[in-house]
Amino acid sequence: MDKAFLTVENLNKRYTDDAPPVFDKVSFGIAQGEFVCIIGHSGCGKTTILNVLAGLEAPSGGVVIMDQREVKGPSLDRGVVFQSHALMPWFSVLGNVVFAVRSRWPDWPRDKAEQHARRFIEMVGLKGAENKKPSELSGGMKQRVGIARAFSIEPKMLLMDEPFGALDALTRGVVQDELLKICSATHQTVFMITHDVDEAILLADKIFLMSNGPRARIAEVVVNTMPKTRTRESMHHDPQFYRIRNHLVDFLVHRSRRIQEAGVEDAVTRVVTPGLEEDKLSQAVA
Amino acid sequence: MKPAAQLGWRAALISLAIFACLLLVWHLATAPKESARIQAGASSASSSAQDEYAKLMGKSSSAPVKTSGFPGLAQMGETMRKELANPFYDNGPNDKGIGIQLGYSLARVGLGFAIAALVAIPLGFLLGMSPLMQRALNPFIQILKPISPLAWMPLALYTIKDSSVSGIFVIFICSVWPMLMNTAFGVASVRRDWLNVAKTLEVAPLRKAFLVILPAAAPTILTGMRISMGIAWLVIVAAEMLVGGTGIGYFVWNEWNNLSLTSVIFAILVIGVTGMVLDLVFARLQKLVTYTE
């Protein structure tokens, strides 16, 4: 693995002492500028891992190192997009983003902060809606404000917890495109939770597959072998798309449970490149 | 016409009808009865001394005698007209206009309420943010809260030695609890998501308190303030009856001693209308800080 920007080592979390840990021996690395999606069934601790990365929750064991520094507590270096958008309803769209900007740069005068915020609101395609209250926006627009807010503090890393989970399919597509455009323009490092296999294939460079909890772990790292230029409209014409898709769905349907039953003894994370090196599939990489 | 507006008109019409009915009942109940009139006729040949006595008692022998002493609509109207024509007159300590008395009461309530808000809101923040303090202070609050504010009056009079300030203290003590409880509840139930946003943005504590927690809890806090104001307005009348001197409560008691029931009824109406206006003000404030998610 290339020199990782973010390294997670042996992370585990248990909520009660007598119960087995939700996840155990979770280790992975994310390189700078990489877009990583994590997929797994409910209850495997995806959100907990994200919260640990965000610094909102403390792990029971293990360390997270970002940019040569241990992650302890929340930081402006990591922007978070929440599943429920978490906009403050008493602020306007602009107010919500300005609140973040002024948290990041407290010394900036008001108009400079506003200008900065407007740039990001425009980036997510909400120009003209700056003075609306969140309650006047649709679900998709709210989530875009959430994304603008997270990007506006120019974090070293972006964490997203199922950001599009509550959106209908059409809106989701539009916002995904928006996100893809921004991420490729800014080379943002992203860690994102999703339940949507297609979304993962569209957005991610690498897809982490988690086995079922308890004692969940990252069983496979699937490298996205589709070209970077893939788009939502055309990617399903590429035969490679189905090879990856089948691999992911097979994992969720069969292997995620089997791996859990096999126990942690076999705790290796395999790197898989579906479609390209079928023969290497069984080759274990530590 | 829109159905909502139509509903409003119909409701207003029924309200007016009910009001008219009430006035009618009042009028009929206080109208001179047949038997009374006969009695009045029988005693029409009374002496001038009796006339004099009747005049002293505030009754004119020429006016129809009533079986009940309850004032009729005409007398009521006369009193209201007189009081409203000159609400700010001041003829010494026992004879002040209703406006002046109302002003005293409002000033006491306003001051006691303001001090209560200054104490209750910061303390409520503390309770809402710290489960430890919530638990530590809970027994005190639970014991102090159900005490009738008037029960504090003797202690207040003894320690403060000033009846007016004692009244303010009583208002303070009765309005502090709903504000305290509601602030603590509002602050404790701010949505986790917003606090997490503040955390990930490393927002400084004071900025978080004013820009996140306060607006989030404001509707609940204002509910507490509205309840407090309602209670304070109830209590001030009783408190002023007790300590005397000035205020709308004292006005009621003084007019009772004067046996001027029309003034008592007038004061009751003024208390009701003022209470309603105060409540409306807080309802408006509440609307201002309420947000839709």
Coordinates of C-alpha atoms in Angstrom, one line a residue:
Chain A
M1 CA 0.0 0.0 0.0
D2 CA 1.3 3.5 -0.8
K3 CA 2.1 5.9 1.9
A4 CA -1.2 6.3 3.6
F5 CA -2.6 9.7 4.6
L6 CA -4.9 8.1 7.1
T7 CA -4.0 5.0 8.9
V8 CA -6.3 3.0 11.1
E9 CA -4.7 0.2 13.2
N10 CA -6.4 -2.6 15.1
L11 CA -9.5 -0.5 15.9
N12 CA -12.2 -2.2 18.0
K13 CA -15.2 -1.0 19.9
R14 CA -17.3 -2.7 22.6
Y15 CA -20.3 -1.0 24.2
T16 CA -20.6 -3.4 27.1
D17 CA -17.9 -5.4 28.8
D18 CA -19.6 -8.8 28.6
A19 CA -20.7 -8.5 25.0
P20 CA -18.3 -9.2 22.1
P21 CA -17.0 -6.1 20.3
V22 CA -19.1 -4.7 17.5
F23 CA -16.0 -4.6 15.3
D24 CA -12.5 -5.9 16.0
K25 CA -9.1 -5.7 14.4
V26 CA -10.1 -3.1 11.9
S27 CA -7.1 -1.8 10.0
F28 CA -6.9 0.1 6.8
G29 CA -5.1 3.0 5.1
I30 CA -6.4 5.8 2.9
A31 CA -4.1 7.6 0.5
Q32 CA -4.3 11.4 -0.1
G33 CA -7.0 12.2 -2.6
E34 CA -8.6 8.8 -2.5
F35 CA -12.3 8.3 -2.4
V36 CA -13.2 5.3 -0.2
C37 CA -16.7 3.9 0.3
I38 CA -17.5 1.4 3.0
I39 CA -20.3 -1.1 2.6
G40 CA -21.7 -3.5 5.1
H41 CA -24.9 -4.7 6.7
S42 CA -26.5 -2.7 9.5
G43 CA -25.0 -3.2 12.9
C44 CA -21.4 -3.9 11.6
G45 CA -20.2 -0.6 13.1
K46 CA -19.7 1.5 10.0
T47 CA -21.1 4.6 11.6
T48 CA -19.1 4.0 14.7
I49 CA -15.9 3.8 12.7
L50 CA -16.8 7.1 11.0
N51 CA -17.6 8.7 14.3
V52 CA -14.2 7.5 15.6
L53 CA -12.5 9.0 12.5
A54 CA -14.5 12.2 13.1
G55 CA -13.4 12.2 16.8
L56 CA -17.0 12.1 18.0
E57 CA -16.6 8.7 19.6
A58 CA -13.7 7.1 21.3
P59 CA -12.7 3.5 20.3
S60 CA -12.2 0.8 22.9
G61 CA -8.8 0.0 21.4
G62 CA -6.6 0.8 18.4
V63 CA -5.4 4.1 16.9
V64 CA -6.3 6.4 14.1
I65 CA -3.4 8.4 12.6
M66 CA -4.1 11.2 10.1
D67 CA -1.3 13.2 8.6
Q68 CA 1.2 11.8 11.2
R69 CA -1.0 12.9 14.1
E70 CA -3.2 10.7 16.2
V71 CA -6.9 11.5 16.0
K72 CA -8.2 12.3 19.5
G73 CA -11.4 14.3 19.5
P74 CA -13.0 16.3 16.7
S75 CA -11.1 18.6 14.5
L76 CA -11.6 21.1 11.7
D77 CA -9.2 19.0 9.7
R78 CA -12.0 16.5 9.1
G79 CA -15.3 17.8 7.7
V80 CA -18.4 15.7 8.4
V81 CA -21.6 15.4 6.3
F82 CA -24.3 13.9 8.5
Q83 CA -26.9 11.5 7.3
S84 CA -29.7 13.8 8.6
H85 CA -28.0 16.9 7.0
A86 CA -28.0 18.5 10.6
L87 CA -28.5 22.0 9.3
M88 CA -29.4 24.6 11.9
P89 CA -33.0 25.6 11.1
W90 CA -32.6 29.1 12.7
F91 CA -29.8 30.0 10.2
S92 CA -30.3 30.6 6.5
V93 CA -28.4 28.6 4.0
L94 CA -25.7 31.2 3.9
G95 CA -25.8 31.4 7.7
N96 CA -25.2 27.7 8.1
V97 CA -22.2 27.8 5.8
V98 CA -20.9 31.1 7.3
F99 CA -21.2 29.5 10.8
A100 CA -18.7 26.8 9.6
V101 CA -16.4 29.3 7.8
R102 CA -16.2 31.5 10.9
S103 CA -15.5 28.5 13.0
R104 CA -12.5 27.7 10.8
W105 CA -11.2 31.2 10.4
P106 CA -12.5 33.2 13.4
D107 CA -10.3 36.3 12.4
W108 CA -11.9 36.7 9.0
P109 CA -14.2 39.8 8.7
R110 CA -17.9 39.0 8.1
D111 CA -17.9 39.9 4.4
K112 CA -14.8 37.8 3.6
A113 CA -16.4 34.8 5.3
E114 CA -19.6 35.4 3.4
Q115 CA -17.8 35.6 0.1
H116 CA -16.1 32.3 0.9
A117 CA -19.3 30.7 1.9
R118 CA -21.1 31.9 -1.3
R119 CA -18.4 30.3 -3.4
F120 CA -19.2 26.9 -1.9
I121 CA -22.9 27.4 -2.1
E122 CA -22.5 28.1 -5.8
M123 CA -20.3 25.1 -6.2
V124 CA -23.1 22.8 -5.0
G125 CA -25.5 24.5 -7.4
L126 CA -27.6 26.5 -4.8
K127 CA -26.9 30.0 -6.1
G128 CA -30.0 32.1 -5.4
A129 CA -31.1 30.1 -2.4
E130 CA -28.6 31.7 0.0
N131 CA -31.2 33.4 2.1
K132 CA -33.7 30.6 2.3
K133 CA -34.2 28.8 5.6
P134 CA -33.5 25.0 5.5
S135 CA -37.2 24.3 6.1
E136 CA -37.9 25.9 2.7
L137 CA -35.5 23.5 0.9
S138 CA -36.1 20.0 -0.5
G139 CA -34.2 17.0 0.9
G140 CA -31.6 17.1 -1.9
M141 CA -31.0 20.8 -1.5
K142 CA -30.5 20.4 2.3
Q143 CA -28.0 17.7 1.8
R144 CA -26.2 19.9 -0.7
V145 CA -26.0 22.7 1.9
G146 CA -24.5 20.0 4.3
I147 CA -21.9 19.2 1.6
A148 CA -21.1 22.9 1.0
R149 CA -20.7 23.4 4.7
A150 CA -18.3 20.4 5.0
F151 CA -16.3 21.6 2.0
S152 CA -16.2 25.2 3.0
I153 CA -13.8 24.6 5.9
E154 CA -11.5 23.0 3.4
P155 CA -10.8 20.0 5.5
K156 CA -8.0 17.6 4.9
M157 CA -10.5 14.8 4.8
L158 CA -14.2 14.5 4.3
L159 CA -16.3 12.0 6.2
M160 CA -19.8 11.2 5.0
D161 CA -22.4 9.0 6.7
E162 CA -24.8 7.8 4.1
P163 CA -25.3 11.3 2.8
F164 CA -27.8 10.3 0.2
G165 CA -29.7 7.7 2.1
A166 CA -32.8 9.8 2.5
L167 CA -33.0 11.1 -1.1
D168 CA -35.1 9.7 -3.9
A169 CA -33.2 8.1 -6.8
L170 CA -33.4 11.0 -9.2
T171 CA -32.2 13.6 -6.7
R172 CA -29.6 11.2 -5.5
G173 CA -28.1 11.0 -9.0
V174 CA -27.9 14.7 -9.4
V175 CA -26.2 15.3 -6.0
Q176 CA -23.8 12.4 -6.7
D177 CA -22.7 14.0 -9.9
E178 CA -22.3 17.3 -8.1
L179 CA -20.1 15.6 -5.5
L180 CA -18.1 13.7 -8.0
K181 CA -17.3 16.9 -9.9
I182 CA -16.3 18.8 -6.7
C183 CA -14.1 15.9 -5.5
S184 CA -12.2 15.5 -8.7
A185 CA -11.7 19.2 -8.8
T186 CA -10.4 19.6 -5.3
H187 CA -8.7 16.1 -5.0
Q188 CA -10.5 15.7 -1.7
T189 CA -9.8 12.6 0.4
V190 CA -13.2 11.1 1.2
F191 CA -14.4 8.3 3.5
M192 CA -18.1 7.6 2.9
I193 CA -20.6 5.1 4.2
T194 CA -23.2 3.9 1.8
H195 CA -25.7 1.1 1.3
D196 CA -26.0 1.6 -2.4
V197 CA -23.7 -0.6 -4.4
D198 CA -24.1 1.4 -7.6
E199 CA -23.3 4.6 -5.7
A200 CA -20.1 3.0 -4.4
I201 CA -19.0 1.9 -7.9
L202 CA -19.6 5.4 -9.3
L203 CA -17.9 7.4 -6.6
A204 CA -15.2 5.3 -5.0
D205 CA -11.6 4.4 -5.9
K206 CA -11.7 1.7 -3.3
I207 CA -14.6 0.0 -1.7
F208 CA -14.2 -1.5 1.8
L209 CA -16.4 -4.5 2.5
M210 CA -17.3 -5.2 6.1
S211 CA -18.3 -8.6 7.4
N212 CA -21.3 -8.8 9.7
G213 CA -21.2 -7.8 13.4
P214 CA -20.4 -8.5 16.1
R215 CA -16.7 -8.9 15.6
A216 CA -17.1 -7.3 12.2
R217 CA -14.0 -6.4 10.3
I218 CA -13.0 -5.2 6.9
A219 CA -12.9 -8.4 5.0
E220 CA -12.1 -7.1 1.5
V221 CA -10.8 -4.0 -0.2
V222 CA -12.2 -3.9 -3.7
V223 CA -10.2 -1.7 -6.0
N224 CA -12.5 0.0 -8.5
T225 CA -11.1 -1.2 -11.8
M226 CA -13.3 1.1 -13.9
P227 CA -11.8 4.1 -15.6
K228 CA -11.8 7.4 -13.7
T229 CA -13.9 8.9 -16.4
R230 CA -17.0 6.8 -15.6
T231 CA -20.3 8.6 -15.5
R232 CA -23.6 7.6 -14.1
E233 CA -25.2 7.6 -17.6
S234 CA -22.6 5.3 -19.2
M235 CA -21.0 3.1 -16.6
H236 CA -23.6 0.4 -16.8
H237 CA -22.7 -0.3 -20.4
D238 CA -19.2 -1.3 -19.4
P239 CA -19.0 -5.0 -18.7
Q240 CA -16.5 -4.3 -16.0
F241 CA -19.3 -2.6 -14.0
Y242 CA -21.2 -5.9 -13.6
R243 CA -18.1 -7.8 -12.6
I244 CA -17.6 -5.4 -9.7
R245 CA -21.3 -5.2 -8.9
N246 CA -21.7 -9.0 -8.8
H247 CA -18.6 -9.2 -6.6
L248 CA -20.1 -6.7 -4.2
V249 CA -23.6 -8.1 -4.1
D250 CA -22.2 -11.7 -3.7
F251 CA -20.3 -10.4 -0.7
L252 CA -23.3 -8.8 0.9
V253 CA -25.5 -11.8 0.3
H254 CA -23.2 -14.7 1.1
R255 CA -19.7 -14.0 2.2
S256 CA -20.3 -11.3 4.8
R257 CA -22.0 -13.8 7.1
R258 CA -19.7 -16.7 6.3
I259 CA -16.6 -14.6 7.2
Q260 CA -18.2 -13.6 10.5
E261 CA -18.9 -17.3 11.3
A262 CA -15.3 -18.2 10.5
G263 CA -14.2 -16.0 13.3
V264 CA -11.4 -13.4 13.7
E265 CA -8.6 -16.0 13.5
D266 CA -8.6 -15.5 9.8
A267 CA -8.3 -11.8 10.1
V268 CA -6.7 -10.8 6.9
T269 CA -8.0 -8.1 4.5
R270 CA -7.8 -9.2 0.9
V271 CA -7.3 -6.7 -1.8
V272 CA -9.5 -7.7 -4.7
T273 CA -9.6 -6.4 -8.3
P274 CA -12.6 -8.0 -9.8
G275 CA -12.6 -8.6 -13.5
L276 CA -8.9 -8.0 -13.9
E277 CA -7.2 -10.6 -11.9
E278 CA -9.8 -13.2 -11.3
D279 CA -7.1 -15.8 -10.5
K280 CA -5.7 -13.6 -7.8
L281 CA -9.0 -13.4 -6.0
S282 CA -8.0 -16.0 -3.4
Q283 CA -4.6 -14.5 -2.8
A284 CA -4.5 -13.1 0.7
V285 CA -2.8 -9.8 1.3
A286 CA -2.1 -8.8 4.9
Chain B
M1 CA -64.3 34.1 1.1
K2 CA -61.7 31.6 2.3
P3 CA -63.0 28.9 4.7
A4 CA -60.5 30.0 7.4
A5 CA -61.7 33.6 7.3
Q6 CA -65.3 32.5 7.2
L7 CA -64.6 30.4 10.3
G8 CA -63.1 33.4 12.0
W9 CA -66.2 35.5 11.3
R10 CA -68.6 32.9 12.5
A11 CA -66.6 32.4 15.7
A12 CA -66.6 36.2 16.3
L13 CA -70.4 36.2 15.8
I14 CA -70.9 33.5 18.3
S15 CA -68.6 35.3 20.8
L16 CA -70.6 38.4 20.4
A17 CA -73.9 36.5 20.9
I18 CA -72.5 34.9 24.1
F19 CA -71.4 38.3 25.3
A20 CA -74.8 39.8 24.7
C21 CA -76.4 36.9 26.6
L22 CA -74.2 37.4 29.5
L23 CA -75.0 41.1 29.6
L24 CA -78.7 40.2 29.4
V25 CA -78.5 37.8 32.2
W26 CA -76.7 40.3 34.3
H27 CA -79.3 43.0 33.5
L28 CA -82.2 40.7 34.3
A29 CA -80.6 39.4 37.5
T30 CA -80.0 43.0 38.8
A31 CA -83.3 44.5 37.6
P32 CA -85.6 45.7 40.4
K33 CA -88.1 43.0 41.3
E34 CA -91.9 43.4 41.5
S35 CA -92.0 42.7 45.3
A36 CA -89.2 45.2 45.9
R37 CA -91.0 47.8 44.0
I38 CA -94.1 47.3 46.1
Q39 CA -92.0 47.5 49.2
A40 CA -90.4 50.7 47.9
G41 CA -93.8 52.1 47.2
A42 CA -94.9 51.3 50.7
S43 CA -92.0 53.0 52.2
S44 CA -92.3 56.0 49.9
A45 CA -93.8 58.0 52.7
S46 CA -90.6 57.6 54.7
S47 CA -89.2 60.5 56.7
S48 CA -86.5 62.8 55.4
A49 CA -84.2 61.4 58.1
Q50 CA -84.4 58.0 56.3
D51 CA -83.7 59.7 53.0
E52 CA -80.7 61.3 54.5
Y53 CA -79.5 57.9 55.8
A54 CA -80.0 56.3 52.4
K55 CA -77.9 59.0 50.8
L56 CA -75.1 58.5 53.3
M57 CA -75.2 54.8 52.4
G58 CA -74.6 55.7 48.8
K59 CA -78.2 55.0 47.8
S60 CA -80.6 57.7 46.6
S61 CA -84.1 57.3 47.7
S62 CA -85.3 58.3 44.3
A63 CA -83.5 55.5 42.6
P64 CA -85.3 52.2 42.5
V65 CA -84.4 50.1 45.5
K66 CA -82.9 46.7 44.7
T67 CA -83.2 43.5 46.6
S68 CA -79.7 42.5 45.9
G69 CA -76.9 45.1 46.3
F70 CA -75.3 43.9 43.1
P71 CA -74.7 46.7 40.7
G72 CA -76.6 46.9 37.4
L73 CA -75.3 47.5 34.0
A74 CA -75.9 51.2 34.1
Q75 CA -74.0 51.7 37.3
M76 CA -71.2 49.5 35.9
G77 CA -71.0 51.6 32.7
E78 CA -70.9 54.8 34.8
T79 CA -68.0 53.6 36.8
M80 CA -66.1 52.4 33.8
R81 CA -66.6 55.7 32.1
K82 CA -65.4 57.6 35.1
E83 CA -62.4 55.4 35.7
L84 CA -61.4 55.4 32.0
A85 CA -61.9 59.2 31.6
N86 CA -59.2 59.9 34.1
P87 CA -57.1 56.8 34.8
F88 CA -54.0 58.7 36.2
Y89 CA -55.5 60.9 38.9
D90 CA -53.8 60.8 42.3
N91 CA -55.8 62.0 45.3
G92 CA -53.5 60.6 48.0
P93 CA -52.6 57.1 49.1
N94 CA -56.1 55.7 49.1
D95 CA -57.4 57.2 46.0
K96 CA -55.4 56.7 42.8
G97 CA -56.5 56.1 39.2
I98 CA -56.6 52.6 37.8
G99 CA -53.8 53.5 35.4
I100 CA -51.4 54.4 38.2
Q101 CA -52.3 51.2 40.2
L102 CA -51.8 49.1 37.1
G103 CA -48.5 50.8 36.5
Y104 CA -47.3 49.8 40.0
S105 CA -48.3 46.2 39.5
L106 CA -46.7 46.0 36.0
A107 CA -43.5 47.5 37.3
R108 CA -43.3 45.0 40.2
V109 CA -44.1 42.1 37.9
G110 CA -41.6 43.3 35.3
L111 CA -38.8 43.7 37.8
G112 CA -39.4 40.4 39.6
F113 CA -39.7 38.6 36.3
A114 CA -36.6 40.2 34.9
I115 CA -34.5 39.2 37.9
A116 CA -36.0 35.7 37.8
A117 CA -35.0 35.4 34.1
L118 CA -31.5 36.6 34.8
V119 CA -31.1 33.9 37.4
A120 CA -33.2 31.1 35.9
I121 CA -31.8 31.1 32.3
P122 CA -28.1 30.8 33.1
L123 CA -28.8 28.4 35.9
G124 CA -31.0 26.4 33.5
F125 CA -28.2 26.3 31.0
L126 CA -25.9 24.8 33.7
L127 CA -28.5 22.2 34.7
G128 CA -29.2 21.3 31.1
M129 CA -25.6 20.9 30.2
S130 CA -24.4 19.1 33.3
P131 CA -26.2 16.0 34.4
L132 CA -24.2 16.2 37.6
M133 CA -25.5 19.6 38.5
Q134 CA -29.0 18.6 37.4
R135 CA -28.9 15.7 40.0
A136 CA -27.3 17.8 42.7
L137 CA -29.8 20.6 42.5
N138 CA -32.8 18.5 41.8
P139 CA -33.9 17.9 45.5
F140 CA -33.7 21.7 46.2
I141 CA -35.8 22.5 43.1
Q142 CA -38.3 19.8 43.8
I143 CA -38.9 21.0 47.4
L144 CA -38.9 24.8 46.6
K145 CA -41.0 24.6 43.5
P146 CA -44.4 23.6 45.1
I147 CA -44.2 26.2 47.8
S148 CA -46.9 28.8 47.3
P149 CA -45.1 32.1 46.6
L150 CA -47.2 33.9 49.2
A151 CA -45.8 31.6 51.9
W152 CA -42.5 33.5 51.5
M153 CA -44.2 36.8 52.3
P154 CA -43.6 36.9 56.1
L155 CA -40.0 35.9 55.6
A156 CA -39.5 38.5 52.9
L157 CA -41.2 41.2 55.0
Y158 CA -39.0 40.3 58.0
T159 CA -35.7 40.2 56.1
I160 CA -36.3 42.9 53.5
K161 CA -38.4 45.2 55.7
D162 CA -40.0 46.8 52.7
S163 CA -43.4 45.8 51.4
S164 CA -42.9 46.9 47.9
V165 CA -39.6 45.0 47.5
S166 CA -41.2 42.0 49.2
G167 CA -43.8 42.0 46.5
I168 CA -41.0 41.9 43.9
F169 CA -39.4 39.1 45.7
V170 CA -42.6 37.1 45.7
I171 CA -42.9 37.6 42.0
F172 CA -39.3 36.6 41.5
I173 CA -39.7 33.4 43.5
C174 CA -42.9 32.3 41.7
S175 CA -41.6 33.0 38.2
V176 CA -38.2 31.4 38.6
W177 CA -39.3 27.8 38.6
P178 CA -41.1 27.4 35.2
M179 CA -38.2 29.3 33.5
L180 CA -35.6 27.2 35.2
M181 CA -37.2 23.9 34.5
N182 CA -38.0 24.8 30.8
T183 CA -34.5 26.1 30.2
A184 CA -32.9 23.1 31.7
F185 CA -35.2 20.8 29.6
G186 CA -34.7 22.8 26.4
V187 CA -30.9 22.8 26.8
A188 CA -30.7 19.2 27.6
S189 CA -32.8 18.1 24.6
V190 CA -30.9 20.1 21.9
R191 CA -30.5 17.7 19.0
R192 CA -27.4 15.6 19.2
D193 CA -26.7 16.4 15.5
W194 CA -26.3 20.1 16.0
L195 CA -24.0 19.5 19.0
N196 CA -22.0 17.2 16.8
V197 CA -21.8 19.8 14.1
A198 CA -20.5 22.3 16.7
K199 CA -18.0 19.7 17.9
T200 CA -16.6 18.8 14.5
L201 CA -16.3 22.6 13.8
E202 CA -14.5 23.1 17.1
V203 CA -16.8 25.9 18.1
A204 CA -15.7 27.7 21.2
P205 CA -18.0 27.1 24.3
L206 CA -19.5 30.6 24.5
R207 CA -20.1 30.8 20.7
K208 CA -21.7 27.3 21.0
A209 CA -23.9 28.5 23.8
F210 CA -25.2 31.6 22.0
L211 CA -25.3 30.4 18.4
V212 CA -26.3 26.8 18.8
I213 CA -27.8 25.9 22.1
L214 CA -29.7 29.2 22.8
P215 CA -31.5 29.3 19.4
A216 CA -32.2 25.6 19.6
A217 CA -33.7 25.8 23.1
A218 CA -35.3 29.2 22.7
P219 CA -38.8 28.0 21.9
T220 CA -38.8 25.9 25.1
I221 CA -37.3 28.7 27.2
L222 CA -40.0 31.1 25.9
T223 CA -42.7 28.6 26.8
G224 CA -41.2 28.7 30.4
M225 CA -41.2 32.5 30.4
R226 CA -44.8 32.6 29.2
I227 CA -45.9 30.2 32.0
S228 CA -43.9 32.3 34.5
M229 CA -45.5 35.5 33.3
G230 CA -49.0 34.0 33.7
I231 CA -48.2 32.8 37.2
A232 CA -46.6 36.2 38.1
W233 CA -49.7 38.0 37.0
L234 CA -51.9 35.7 39.1
V235 CA -49.7 36.2 42.2
I236 CA -49.2 39.9 42.1
V237 CA -52.9 40.6 42.8
A238 CA -52.8 38.4 45.9
A239 CA -49.5 39.8 47.0
E240 CA -50.7 43.4 46.7
M241 CA -53.9 42.6 48.6
L242 CA -51.6 41.2 51.4
V243 CA -49.1 44.0 51.6
G244 CA -51.3 46.9 50.5
G245 CA -50.2 50.4 49.6
T246 CA -50.3 50.4 45.8
G247 CA -51.0 48.2 42.9
I248 CA -54.0 46.7 41.2
G249 CA -54.4 44.0 43.9
Y250 CA -54.6 46.8 46.6
F251 CA -57.0 48.6 44.4
V252 CA -59.4 45.7 44.4
W253 CA -59.1 45.3 48.2
N254 CA -59.5 49.0 48.8
E255 CA -62.7 49.2 46.7
W256 CA -64.1 46.2 48.5
N257 CA -63.6 48.1 51.7
N258 CA -65.4 51.0 50.1
L259 CA -68.1 48.6 49.2
S260 CA -67.8 49.8 45.6
L261 CA -68.6 46.6 43.7
T262 CA -68.6 48.3 40.4
S263 CA -65.0 49.3 40.9
V264 CA -64.1 45.8 42.0
I265 CA -65.7 44.4 38.8
F266 CA -64.0 47.0 36.7
A267 CA -60.6 46.1 38.3
I268 CA -61.2 42.4 37.6
L269 CA -61.8 43.2 34.0
V270 CA -58.6 45.2 33.8
I271 CA -56.7 42.4 35.4
G272 CA -58.1 40.0 32.9
V273 CA -57.3 42.2 29.9
T274 CA -53.8 43.0 31.1
G275 CA -53.1 39.3 31.6
M276 CA -54.3 38.5 28.1
V277 CA -52.1 41.3 26.6
L278 CA -49.1 40.0 28.5
D279 CA -49.7 36.5 27.3
L280 CA -50.2 37.7 23.7
V281 CA -46.8 39.5 23.9
F282 CA -45.1 36.3 24.9
A283 CA -47.0 34.3 22.3
R284 CA -45.6 36.7 19.7
L285 CA -42.1 36.4 21.1
Q286 CA -42.5 32.7 21.0
K287 CA -43.5 32.8 17.4
L288 CA -40.4 34.8 16.6
V289 CA -37.9 32.3 17.9
T290 CA -39.8 29.2 16.8
Y291 CA -38.1 27.4 13.8
T292 CA -39.5 24.7 11.5
E293 CA -37.2 21.8 10.8

